[in-house]
Structures are given as structure tokens and as C-alpha cells.
PDB file of C-alpha atoms and ligand atoms in Angstrom:
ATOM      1  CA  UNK F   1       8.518  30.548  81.210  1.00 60.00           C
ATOM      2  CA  UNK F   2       7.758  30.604  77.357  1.00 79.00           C
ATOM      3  CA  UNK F   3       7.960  26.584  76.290  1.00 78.00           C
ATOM      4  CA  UNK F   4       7.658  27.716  72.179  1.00 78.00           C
ATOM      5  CA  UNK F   5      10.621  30.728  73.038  1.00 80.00           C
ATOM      6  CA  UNK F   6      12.641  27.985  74.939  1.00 92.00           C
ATOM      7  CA  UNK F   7      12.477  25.923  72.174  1.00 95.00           C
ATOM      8  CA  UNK F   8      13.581  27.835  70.139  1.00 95.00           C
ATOM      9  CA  UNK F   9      16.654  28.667  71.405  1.00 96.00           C
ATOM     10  CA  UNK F  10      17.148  25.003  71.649  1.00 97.00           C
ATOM     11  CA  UNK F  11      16.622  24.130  68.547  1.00 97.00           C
ATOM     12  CA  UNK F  12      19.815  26.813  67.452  1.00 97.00           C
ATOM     13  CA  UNK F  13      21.867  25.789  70.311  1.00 98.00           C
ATOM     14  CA  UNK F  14      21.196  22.216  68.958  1.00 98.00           C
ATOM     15  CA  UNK F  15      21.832  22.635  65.018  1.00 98.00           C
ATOM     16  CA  UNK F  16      24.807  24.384  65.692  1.00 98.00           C
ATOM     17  CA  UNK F  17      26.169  21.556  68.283  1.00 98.00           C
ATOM     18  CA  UNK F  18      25.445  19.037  66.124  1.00 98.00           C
ATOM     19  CA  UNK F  19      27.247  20.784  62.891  1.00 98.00           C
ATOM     20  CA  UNK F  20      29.903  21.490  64.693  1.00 98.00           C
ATOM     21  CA  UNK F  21      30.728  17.649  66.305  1.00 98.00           C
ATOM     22  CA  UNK F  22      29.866  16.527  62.068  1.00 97.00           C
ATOM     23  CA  UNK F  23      32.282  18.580  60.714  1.00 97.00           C
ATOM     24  CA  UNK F  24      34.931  17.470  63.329  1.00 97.00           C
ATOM     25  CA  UNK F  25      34.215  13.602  62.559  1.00 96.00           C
ATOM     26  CA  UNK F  26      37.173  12.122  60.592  1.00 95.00           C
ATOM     27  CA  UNK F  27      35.688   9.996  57.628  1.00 92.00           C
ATOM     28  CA  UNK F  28      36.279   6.676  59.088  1.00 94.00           C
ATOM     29  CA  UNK F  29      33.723   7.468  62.132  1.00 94.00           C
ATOM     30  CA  UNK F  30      31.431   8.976  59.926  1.00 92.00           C
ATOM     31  CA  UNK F  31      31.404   6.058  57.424  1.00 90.00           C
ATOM     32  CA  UNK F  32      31.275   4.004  60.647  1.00 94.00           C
ATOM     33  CA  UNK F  33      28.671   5.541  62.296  1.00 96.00           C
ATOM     34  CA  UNK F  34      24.992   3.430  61.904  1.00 96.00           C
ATOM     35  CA  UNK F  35      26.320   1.274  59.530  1.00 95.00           C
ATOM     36  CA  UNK F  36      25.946  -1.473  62.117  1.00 95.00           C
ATOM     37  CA  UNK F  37      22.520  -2.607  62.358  1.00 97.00           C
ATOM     38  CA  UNK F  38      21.714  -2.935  66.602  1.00 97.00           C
ATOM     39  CA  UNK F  39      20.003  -6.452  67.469  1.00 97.00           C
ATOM     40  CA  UNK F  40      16.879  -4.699  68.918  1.00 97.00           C
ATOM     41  CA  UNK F  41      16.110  -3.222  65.256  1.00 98.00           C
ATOM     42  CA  UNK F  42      16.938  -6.494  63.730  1.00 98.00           C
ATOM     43  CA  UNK F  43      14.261  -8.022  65.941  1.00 98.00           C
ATOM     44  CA  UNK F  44      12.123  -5.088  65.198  1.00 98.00           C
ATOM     45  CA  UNK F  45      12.106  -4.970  60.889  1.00 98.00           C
ATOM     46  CA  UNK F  46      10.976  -8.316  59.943  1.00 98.00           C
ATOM     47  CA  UNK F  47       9.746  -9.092  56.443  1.00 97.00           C
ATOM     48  CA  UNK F  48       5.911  -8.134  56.596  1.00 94.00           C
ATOM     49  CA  UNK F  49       6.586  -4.551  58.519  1.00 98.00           C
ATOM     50  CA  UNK F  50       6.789  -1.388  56.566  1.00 98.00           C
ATOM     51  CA  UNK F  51       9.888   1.032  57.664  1.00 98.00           C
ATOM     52  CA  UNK F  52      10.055   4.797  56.730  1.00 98.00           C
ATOM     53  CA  UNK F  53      13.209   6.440  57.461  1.00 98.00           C
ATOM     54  CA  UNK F  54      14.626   9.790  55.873  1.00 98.00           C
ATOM     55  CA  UNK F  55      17.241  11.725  53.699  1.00 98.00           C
ATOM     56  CA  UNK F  56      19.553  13.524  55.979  1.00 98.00           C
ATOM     57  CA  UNK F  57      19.797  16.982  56.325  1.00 97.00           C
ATOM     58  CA  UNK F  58      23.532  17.446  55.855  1.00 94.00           C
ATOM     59  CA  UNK F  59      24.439  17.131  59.469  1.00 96.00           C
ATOM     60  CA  UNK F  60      21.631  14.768  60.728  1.00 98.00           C
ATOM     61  CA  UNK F  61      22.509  11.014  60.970  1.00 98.00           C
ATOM     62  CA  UNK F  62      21.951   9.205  58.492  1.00 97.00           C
ATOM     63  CA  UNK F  63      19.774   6.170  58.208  1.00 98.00           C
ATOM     64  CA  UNK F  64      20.524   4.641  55.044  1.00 98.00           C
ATOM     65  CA  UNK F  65      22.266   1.935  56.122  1.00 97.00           C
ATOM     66  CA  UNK F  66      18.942   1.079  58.293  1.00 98.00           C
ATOM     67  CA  UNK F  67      16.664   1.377  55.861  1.00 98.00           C
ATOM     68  CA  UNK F  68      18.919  -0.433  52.734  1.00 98.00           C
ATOM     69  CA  UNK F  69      18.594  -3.696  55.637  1.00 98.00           C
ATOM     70  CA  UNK F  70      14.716  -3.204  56.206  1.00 98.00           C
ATOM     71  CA  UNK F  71      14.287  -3.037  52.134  1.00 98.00           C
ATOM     72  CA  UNK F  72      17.232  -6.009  51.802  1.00 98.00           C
ATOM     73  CA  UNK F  73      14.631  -8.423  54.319  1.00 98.00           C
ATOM     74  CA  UNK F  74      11.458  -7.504  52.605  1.00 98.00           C
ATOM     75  CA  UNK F  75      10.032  -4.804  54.340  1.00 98.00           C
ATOM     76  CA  UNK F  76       8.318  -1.876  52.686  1.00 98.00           C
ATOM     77  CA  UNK F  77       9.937   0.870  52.731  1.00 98.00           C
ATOM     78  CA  UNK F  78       9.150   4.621  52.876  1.00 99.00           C
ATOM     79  CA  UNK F  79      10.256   8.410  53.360  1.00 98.00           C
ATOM     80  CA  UNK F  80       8.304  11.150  54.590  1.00 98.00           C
ATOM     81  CA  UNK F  81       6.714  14.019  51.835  1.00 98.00           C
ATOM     82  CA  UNK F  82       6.100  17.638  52.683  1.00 98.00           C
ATOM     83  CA  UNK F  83       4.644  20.463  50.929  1.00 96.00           C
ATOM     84  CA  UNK F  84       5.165  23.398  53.228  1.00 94.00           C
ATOM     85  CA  UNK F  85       5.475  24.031  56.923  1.00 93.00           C
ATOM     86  CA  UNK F  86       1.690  23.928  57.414  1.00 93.00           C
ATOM     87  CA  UNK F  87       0.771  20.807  54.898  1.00 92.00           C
ATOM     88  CA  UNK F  88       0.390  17.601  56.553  1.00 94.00           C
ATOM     89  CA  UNK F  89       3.346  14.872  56.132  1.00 97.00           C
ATOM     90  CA  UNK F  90       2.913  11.883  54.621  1.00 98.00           C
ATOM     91  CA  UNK F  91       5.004   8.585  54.032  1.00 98.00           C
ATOM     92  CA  UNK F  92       5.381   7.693  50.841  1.00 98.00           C
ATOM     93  CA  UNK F  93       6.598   4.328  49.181  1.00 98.00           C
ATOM     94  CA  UNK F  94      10.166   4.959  48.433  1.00 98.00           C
ATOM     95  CA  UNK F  95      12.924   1.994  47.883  1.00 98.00           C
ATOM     96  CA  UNK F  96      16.848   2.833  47.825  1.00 98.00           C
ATOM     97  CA  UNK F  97      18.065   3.651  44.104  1.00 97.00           C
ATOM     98  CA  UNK F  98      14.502   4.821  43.294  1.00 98.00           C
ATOM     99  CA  UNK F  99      14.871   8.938  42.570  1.00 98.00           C
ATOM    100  CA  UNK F 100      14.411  11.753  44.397  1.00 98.00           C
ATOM    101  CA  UNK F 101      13.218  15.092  43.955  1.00 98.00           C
ATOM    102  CA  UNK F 102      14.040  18.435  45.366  1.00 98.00           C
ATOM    103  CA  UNK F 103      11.891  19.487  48.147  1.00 97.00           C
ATOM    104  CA  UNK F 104      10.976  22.871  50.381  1.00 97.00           C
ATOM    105  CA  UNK F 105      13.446  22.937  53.107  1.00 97.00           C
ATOM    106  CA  UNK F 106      16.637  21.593  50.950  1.00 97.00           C
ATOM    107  CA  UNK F 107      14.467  18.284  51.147  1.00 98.00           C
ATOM    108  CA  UNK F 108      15.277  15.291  49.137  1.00 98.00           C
ATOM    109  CA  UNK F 109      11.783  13.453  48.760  1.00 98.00           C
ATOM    110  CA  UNK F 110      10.420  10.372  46.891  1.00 98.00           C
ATOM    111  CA  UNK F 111       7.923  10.775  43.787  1.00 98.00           C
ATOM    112  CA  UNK F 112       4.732  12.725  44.689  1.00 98.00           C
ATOM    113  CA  UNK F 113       2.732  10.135  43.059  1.00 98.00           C
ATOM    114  CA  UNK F 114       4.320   7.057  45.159  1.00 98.00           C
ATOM    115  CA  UNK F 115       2.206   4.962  47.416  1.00 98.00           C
ATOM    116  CA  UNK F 116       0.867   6.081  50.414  1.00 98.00           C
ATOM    117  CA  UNK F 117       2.422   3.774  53.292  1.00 98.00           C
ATOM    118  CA  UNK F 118       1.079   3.773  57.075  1.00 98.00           C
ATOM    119  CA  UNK F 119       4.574   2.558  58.451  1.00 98.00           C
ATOM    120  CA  UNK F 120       5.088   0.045  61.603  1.00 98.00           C
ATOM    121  CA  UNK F 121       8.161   1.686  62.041  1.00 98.00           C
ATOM    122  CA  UNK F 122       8.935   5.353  61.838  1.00 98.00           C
ATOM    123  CA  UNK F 123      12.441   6.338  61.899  1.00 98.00           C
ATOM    124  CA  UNK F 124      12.384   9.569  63.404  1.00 98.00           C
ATOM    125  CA  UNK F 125      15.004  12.702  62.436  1.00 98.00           C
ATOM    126  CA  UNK F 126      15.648  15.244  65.581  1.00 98.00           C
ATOM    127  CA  UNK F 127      17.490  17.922  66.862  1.00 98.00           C
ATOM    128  CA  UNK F 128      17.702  17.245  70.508  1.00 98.00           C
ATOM    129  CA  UNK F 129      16.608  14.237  73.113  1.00 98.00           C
ATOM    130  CA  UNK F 130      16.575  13.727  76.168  1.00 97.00           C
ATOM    131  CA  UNK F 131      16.429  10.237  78.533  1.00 97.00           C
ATOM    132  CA  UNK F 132      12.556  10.212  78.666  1.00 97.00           C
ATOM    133  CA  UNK F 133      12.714  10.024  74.972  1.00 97.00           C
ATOM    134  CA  UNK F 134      11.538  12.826  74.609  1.00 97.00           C
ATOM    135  CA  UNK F 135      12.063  14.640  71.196  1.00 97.00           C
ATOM    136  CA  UNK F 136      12.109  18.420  69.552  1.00 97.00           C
ATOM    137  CA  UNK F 137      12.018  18.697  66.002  1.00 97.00           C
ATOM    138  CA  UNK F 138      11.772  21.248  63.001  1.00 97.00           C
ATOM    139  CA  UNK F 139       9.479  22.974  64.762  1.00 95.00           C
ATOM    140  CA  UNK F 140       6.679  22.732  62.205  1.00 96.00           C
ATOM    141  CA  UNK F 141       4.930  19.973  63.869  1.00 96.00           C
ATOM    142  CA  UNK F 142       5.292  17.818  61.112  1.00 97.00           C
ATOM    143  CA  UNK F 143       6.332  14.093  63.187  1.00 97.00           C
ATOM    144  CA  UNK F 144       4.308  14.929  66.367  1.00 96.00           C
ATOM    145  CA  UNK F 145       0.905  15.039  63.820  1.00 97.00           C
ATOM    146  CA  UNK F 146       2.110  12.318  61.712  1.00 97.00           C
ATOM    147  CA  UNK F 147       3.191   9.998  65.071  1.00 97.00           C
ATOM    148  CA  UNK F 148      -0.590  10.937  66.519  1.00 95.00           C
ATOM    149  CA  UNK F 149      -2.079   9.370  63.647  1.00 96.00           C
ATOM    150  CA  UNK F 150       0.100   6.115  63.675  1.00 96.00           C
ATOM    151  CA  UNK F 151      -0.695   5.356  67.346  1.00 90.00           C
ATOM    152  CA  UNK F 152       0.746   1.652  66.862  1.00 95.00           C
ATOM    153  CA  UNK F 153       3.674   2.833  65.059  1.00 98.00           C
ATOM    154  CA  UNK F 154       7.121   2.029  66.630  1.00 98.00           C
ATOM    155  CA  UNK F 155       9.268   5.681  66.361  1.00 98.00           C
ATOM    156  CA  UNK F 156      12.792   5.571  66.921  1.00 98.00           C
ATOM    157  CA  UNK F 157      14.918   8.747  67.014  1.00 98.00           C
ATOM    158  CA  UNK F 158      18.180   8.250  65.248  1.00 98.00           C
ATOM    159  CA  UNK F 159      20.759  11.310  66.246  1.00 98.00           C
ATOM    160  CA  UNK F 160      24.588  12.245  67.227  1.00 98.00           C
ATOM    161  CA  UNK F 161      25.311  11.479  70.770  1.00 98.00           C
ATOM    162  CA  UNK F 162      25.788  15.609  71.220  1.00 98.00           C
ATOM    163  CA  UNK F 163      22.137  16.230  70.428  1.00 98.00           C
ATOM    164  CA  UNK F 164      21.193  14.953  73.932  1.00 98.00           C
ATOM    165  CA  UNK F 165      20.158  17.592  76.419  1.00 98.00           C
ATOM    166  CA  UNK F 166      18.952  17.117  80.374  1.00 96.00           C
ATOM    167  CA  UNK F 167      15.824  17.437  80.071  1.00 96.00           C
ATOM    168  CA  UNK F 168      14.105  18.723  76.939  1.00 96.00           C
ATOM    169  CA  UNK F 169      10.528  21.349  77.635  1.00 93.00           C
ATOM    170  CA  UNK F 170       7.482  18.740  76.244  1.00 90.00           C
ATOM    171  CA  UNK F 171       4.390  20.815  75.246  1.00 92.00           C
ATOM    172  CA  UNK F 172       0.681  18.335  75.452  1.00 92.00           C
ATOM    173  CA  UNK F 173       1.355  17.243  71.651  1.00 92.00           C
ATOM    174  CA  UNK F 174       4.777  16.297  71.891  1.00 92.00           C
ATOM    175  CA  UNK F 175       5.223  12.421  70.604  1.00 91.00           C
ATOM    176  CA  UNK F 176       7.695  10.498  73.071  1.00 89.00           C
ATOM    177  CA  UNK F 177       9.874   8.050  70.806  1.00 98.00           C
ATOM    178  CA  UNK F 178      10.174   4.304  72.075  1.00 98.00           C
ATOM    179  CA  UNK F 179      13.860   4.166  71.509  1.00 98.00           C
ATOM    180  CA  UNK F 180      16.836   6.341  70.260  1.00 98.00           C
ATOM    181  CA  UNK F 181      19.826   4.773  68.597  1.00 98.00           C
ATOM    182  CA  UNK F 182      22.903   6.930  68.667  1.00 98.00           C
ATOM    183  CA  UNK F 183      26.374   6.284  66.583  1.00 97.00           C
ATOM    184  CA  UNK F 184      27.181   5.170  70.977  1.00 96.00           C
ATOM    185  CA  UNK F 185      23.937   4.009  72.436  1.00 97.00           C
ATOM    186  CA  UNK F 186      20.549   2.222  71.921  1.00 98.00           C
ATOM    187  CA  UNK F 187      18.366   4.345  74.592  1.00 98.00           C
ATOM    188  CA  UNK F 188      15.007   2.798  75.195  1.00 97.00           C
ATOM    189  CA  UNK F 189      13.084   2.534  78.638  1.00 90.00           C
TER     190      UNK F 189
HETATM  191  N1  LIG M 201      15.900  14.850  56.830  1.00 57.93           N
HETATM  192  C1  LIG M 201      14.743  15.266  57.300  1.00 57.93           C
HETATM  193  N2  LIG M 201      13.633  15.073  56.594  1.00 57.93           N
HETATM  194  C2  LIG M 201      12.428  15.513  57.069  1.00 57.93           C
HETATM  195  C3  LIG M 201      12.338  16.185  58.305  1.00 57.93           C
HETATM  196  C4  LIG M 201      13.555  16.366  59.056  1.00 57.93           C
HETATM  197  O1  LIG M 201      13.593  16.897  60.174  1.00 57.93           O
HETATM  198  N3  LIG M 201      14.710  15.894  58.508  1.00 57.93           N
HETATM  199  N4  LIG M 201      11.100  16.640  58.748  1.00 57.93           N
HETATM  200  C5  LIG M 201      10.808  16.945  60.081  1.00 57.93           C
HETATM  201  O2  LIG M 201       9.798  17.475  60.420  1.00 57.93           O
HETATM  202  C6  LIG M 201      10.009  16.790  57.756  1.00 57.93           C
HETATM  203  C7  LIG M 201      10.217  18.097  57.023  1.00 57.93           C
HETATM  204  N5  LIG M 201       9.961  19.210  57.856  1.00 57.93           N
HETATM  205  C8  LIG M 201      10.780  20.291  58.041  1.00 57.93           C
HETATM  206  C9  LIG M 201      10.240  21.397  58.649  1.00 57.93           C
HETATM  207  C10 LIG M 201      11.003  22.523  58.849  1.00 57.93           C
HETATM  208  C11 LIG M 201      12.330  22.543  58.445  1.00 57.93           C
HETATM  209  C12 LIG M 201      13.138  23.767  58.696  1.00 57.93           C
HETATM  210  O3  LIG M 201      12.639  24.746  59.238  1.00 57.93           O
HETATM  211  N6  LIG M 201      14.421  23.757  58.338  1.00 57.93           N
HETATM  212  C13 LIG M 201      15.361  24.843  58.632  1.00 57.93           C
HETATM  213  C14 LIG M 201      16.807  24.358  58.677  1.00 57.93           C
HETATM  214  C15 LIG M 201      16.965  22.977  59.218  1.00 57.93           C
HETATM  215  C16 LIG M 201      18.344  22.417  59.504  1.00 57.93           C
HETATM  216  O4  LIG M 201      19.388  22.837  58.954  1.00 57.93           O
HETATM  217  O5  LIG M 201      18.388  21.446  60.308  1.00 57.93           O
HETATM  218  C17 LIG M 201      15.257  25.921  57.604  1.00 57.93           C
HETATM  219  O6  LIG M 201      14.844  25.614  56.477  1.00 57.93           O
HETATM  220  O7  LIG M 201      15.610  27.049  57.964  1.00 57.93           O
HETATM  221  C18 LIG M 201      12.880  21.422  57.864  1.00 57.93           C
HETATM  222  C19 LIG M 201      12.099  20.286  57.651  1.00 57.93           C
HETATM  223  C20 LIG M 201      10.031  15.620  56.819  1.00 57.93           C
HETATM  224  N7  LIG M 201      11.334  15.332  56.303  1.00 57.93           N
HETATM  225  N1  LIG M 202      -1.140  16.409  66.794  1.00 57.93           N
HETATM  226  C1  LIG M 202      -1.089  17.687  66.390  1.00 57.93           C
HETATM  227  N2  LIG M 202      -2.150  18.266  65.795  1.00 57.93           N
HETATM  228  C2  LIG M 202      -2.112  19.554  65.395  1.00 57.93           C
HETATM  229  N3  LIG M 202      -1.032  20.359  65.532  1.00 57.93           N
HETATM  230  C3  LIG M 202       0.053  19.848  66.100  1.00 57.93           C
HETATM  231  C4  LIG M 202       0.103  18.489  66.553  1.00 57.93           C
HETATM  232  N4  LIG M 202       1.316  18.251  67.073  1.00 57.93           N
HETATM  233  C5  LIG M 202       2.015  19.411  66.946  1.00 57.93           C
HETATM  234  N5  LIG M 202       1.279  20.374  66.373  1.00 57.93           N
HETATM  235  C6  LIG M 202       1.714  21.764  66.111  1.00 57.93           C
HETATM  236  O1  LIG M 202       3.033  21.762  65.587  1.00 57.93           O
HETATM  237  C7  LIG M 202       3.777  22.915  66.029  1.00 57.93           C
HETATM  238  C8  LIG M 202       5.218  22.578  66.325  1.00 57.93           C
HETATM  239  O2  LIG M 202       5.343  21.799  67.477  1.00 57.93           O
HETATM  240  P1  LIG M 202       6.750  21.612  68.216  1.00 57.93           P
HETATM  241  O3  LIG M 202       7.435  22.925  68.404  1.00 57.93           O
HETATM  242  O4  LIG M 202       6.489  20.785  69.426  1.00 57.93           O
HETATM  243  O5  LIG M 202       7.549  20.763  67.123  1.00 57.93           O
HETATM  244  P2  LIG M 202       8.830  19.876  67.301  1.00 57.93           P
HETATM  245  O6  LIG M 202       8.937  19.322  68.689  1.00 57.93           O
HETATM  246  O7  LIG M 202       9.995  20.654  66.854  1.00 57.93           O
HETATM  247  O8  LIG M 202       8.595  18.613  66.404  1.00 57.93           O
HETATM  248  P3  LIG M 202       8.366  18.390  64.851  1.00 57.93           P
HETATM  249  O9  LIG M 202       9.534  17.664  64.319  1.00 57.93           O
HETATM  250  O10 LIG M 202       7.185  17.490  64.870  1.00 57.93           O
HETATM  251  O11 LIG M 202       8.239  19.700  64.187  1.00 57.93           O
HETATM  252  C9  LIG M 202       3.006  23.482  67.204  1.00 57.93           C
HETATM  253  O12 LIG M 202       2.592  24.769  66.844  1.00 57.93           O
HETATM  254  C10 LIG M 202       1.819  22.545  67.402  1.00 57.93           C
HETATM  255  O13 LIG M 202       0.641  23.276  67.629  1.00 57.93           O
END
């Protein structure tokens, strides 16, 4: 069995799931969805912790909500900045209502010159999960490096309830998350 070749046929079975359960969402559940903040994130973000979330992709969840609370308490907060597939990520100081620029990948990023942050908390974007908490990505590599070099960082995955699969293929440098929230469920072990 090819792990990269399963993977990627994950990764399109994925997309397309979650596109297809987005599009289907009536407005209310969409507005709905992670606007709540979950108790175990309020204990989580308190006012000296630095939070990096993202921009969605247009069908990935969407943690604005999240990180307008962590900025509204006091915590820094951050979003991730790529260059290309093979460039390391960084997180970047980033507050919401401050601009953002077009990216590679249809990316929405923060200025290039804004602080470099080493976050306590990373929210994490995926395109499937599974119950271990285990994750698959992009496929570039870009959170599994970034999550190795944050090795006290919390990471939770944020994602549709449809992006869950049995049991997801984990290569050596895959980064298990310590929680998942979905717009159902706050997974954790
Ligand atoms: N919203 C968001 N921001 C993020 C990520 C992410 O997954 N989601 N990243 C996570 O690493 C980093 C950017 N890395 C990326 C690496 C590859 C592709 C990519 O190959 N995109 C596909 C289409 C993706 C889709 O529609 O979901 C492409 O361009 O063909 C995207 C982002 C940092 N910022
Ligand atoms: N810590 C690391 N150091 C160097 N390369 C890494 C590291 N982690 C992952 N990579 C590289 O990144 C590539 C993509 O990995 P993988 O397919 O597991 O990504 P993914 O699970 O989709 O997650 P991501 O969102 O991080 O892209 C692999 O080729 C791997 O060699």
C-alpha cells in the first residue's frame, strides 16, 4: 500500500465531500455554525496566550468568530504566511479588520512585514480527521513542519462534521491535533 497515493485520493474524496455538505447548508446553519465559542476554548485563550487561526478556503470552516473572542480578551493574535508549496510557514501578527493580501493558493494572508508570533494555540485548517486526531492537510507539509517546531503549542482542528473518516493513513511526520471542534462536536481524548 502507497500511504502518499492513498492520500491523495483522500484528500479529493474529502474536498469534494466537504463542498458538497457547504453548498447544501441553508444560511442560518452556516451563520450558526462556530459562532458559539465551546467552554474548553474559553478555558484555553486567556489574556497572555497568543492564538493563530486562518482565512477559510471557501468551503473550510471558518474560525473568525474564534479568533474575533481570543483578540476581544487580549490575546495576540495571528494567521499563518506562505510563499509557495516548498517555503516554510510562518505565523504572523494579524488582528481582525487589519488587511489582507492576496496569496499563492487563493490565500488571503496578513502583511508580509507583520510580527513574527510563536502561537500557544494553533488553530488548525484540514481536510479530513479521524478519532485519534489524527489530521491530513494540503498536502504540502506546511502545519506538520510548523506544529514540529511549536512542540508546546496547543493545535486544534476546526472542520465540518463530514470531513471525518475511520481511520485516516499517518506517515512518521504527521502532527496529531489535541482536540477538534466541529459545527456538532468538541473531539479531544
Ligand atoms: N485557509 C487555509 N489557510 C492555510 C492553509 C489551509 O489549509 N487553509 N494551509 C495549510 O497548509 C497553509 C497554506 N498551504 C496550502 C498548501 C497547498 C494548498 C493547495 O494545494 N490548494 C489546492 C486547493 C485547495 C482547496 O480547495 O481546498 C490547490 O491550490 O489546488 C493550499 C494551501 C497556510 N494557510
Ligand atoms: N517536520 C517535517 N519536516 C520536513 N518535512 C516535512 C515535515 N512534516 C511533513 N513534511 C513533508 O511534507 C509533505 C506533506 O506531508 P503530508 O502529505 O503528510 O501533508 P498533510 O497531512 O496533508 O498536512 P499539511 O497540512 O501539513 O500539508 C511530505 O512530503 C513530508 O515529507
Amino acid at each position: 500500500m502507497d500511504i502518499l497515493a492513498d492520500k491523495d485520493a483522500l484528500r479529493r474524496q474529502y474536498r469534494q465531500k466537504r463542498e458538497e455538505y457547504v453548498v447544501r447548508l441553508s444560511p442560518q446553519d452556516k451563520e450558526l455554525a462556530f459562532s458559539a465559542v465551546p467552554s474548553p476554548i474559553k478555558n484555553l485563550f486567556q489574556p497572555d496566550k497568543s492564538v493563530a487561526a486562518f482565512i477559510p478556503l471557501p468551503s473550510e470552516a471558518d474560525p473568525a468568530r474564534l479568533l474575533t473572542y481570543a483578540a476581544d480578551i487580549g490575546c495576540r493574535t495571528a494567521l499563518p504566511y506562505v510563499t509557495g508549496k516548498a517555503a516554510p510557514m510562518q505565523f504572523l501578527a494579524w488582528r481582525p479588520g487589519d488587511p489582507l493580501y492576496d496569496g499563492p493558493f487563493n490565500l488571503q494572508q496578513p502583511d508580509s512585514e507583520a510580527a513574527i508570533i510563536h502561537p500557544d494555540i494553533v488553530i488548525v485548517p484540514l481536510v479530513a480527521f479521524d478519532r485519534s486526531l489524527n489530521r491530513l492537510g494540503q498536502g504540502a507539509g506546511h502545519y506538520d513542519r510548523a506544529l514540529s517546531l511549536l512542540s508546546d503549542s496547543t493545535a486544534i482542528g476546526l472542520a465540518w462534521s463530514v470531513q471525518e473518516h475511520d481511520f485516516l493513513p499517518a506517515d512518521p511526520w504527521d502532527m496529531p491535533l489535541d482536540a477538534i471542534l466541529t459545527e456538532k462536536e468538541w473531539i479531544t481524548r
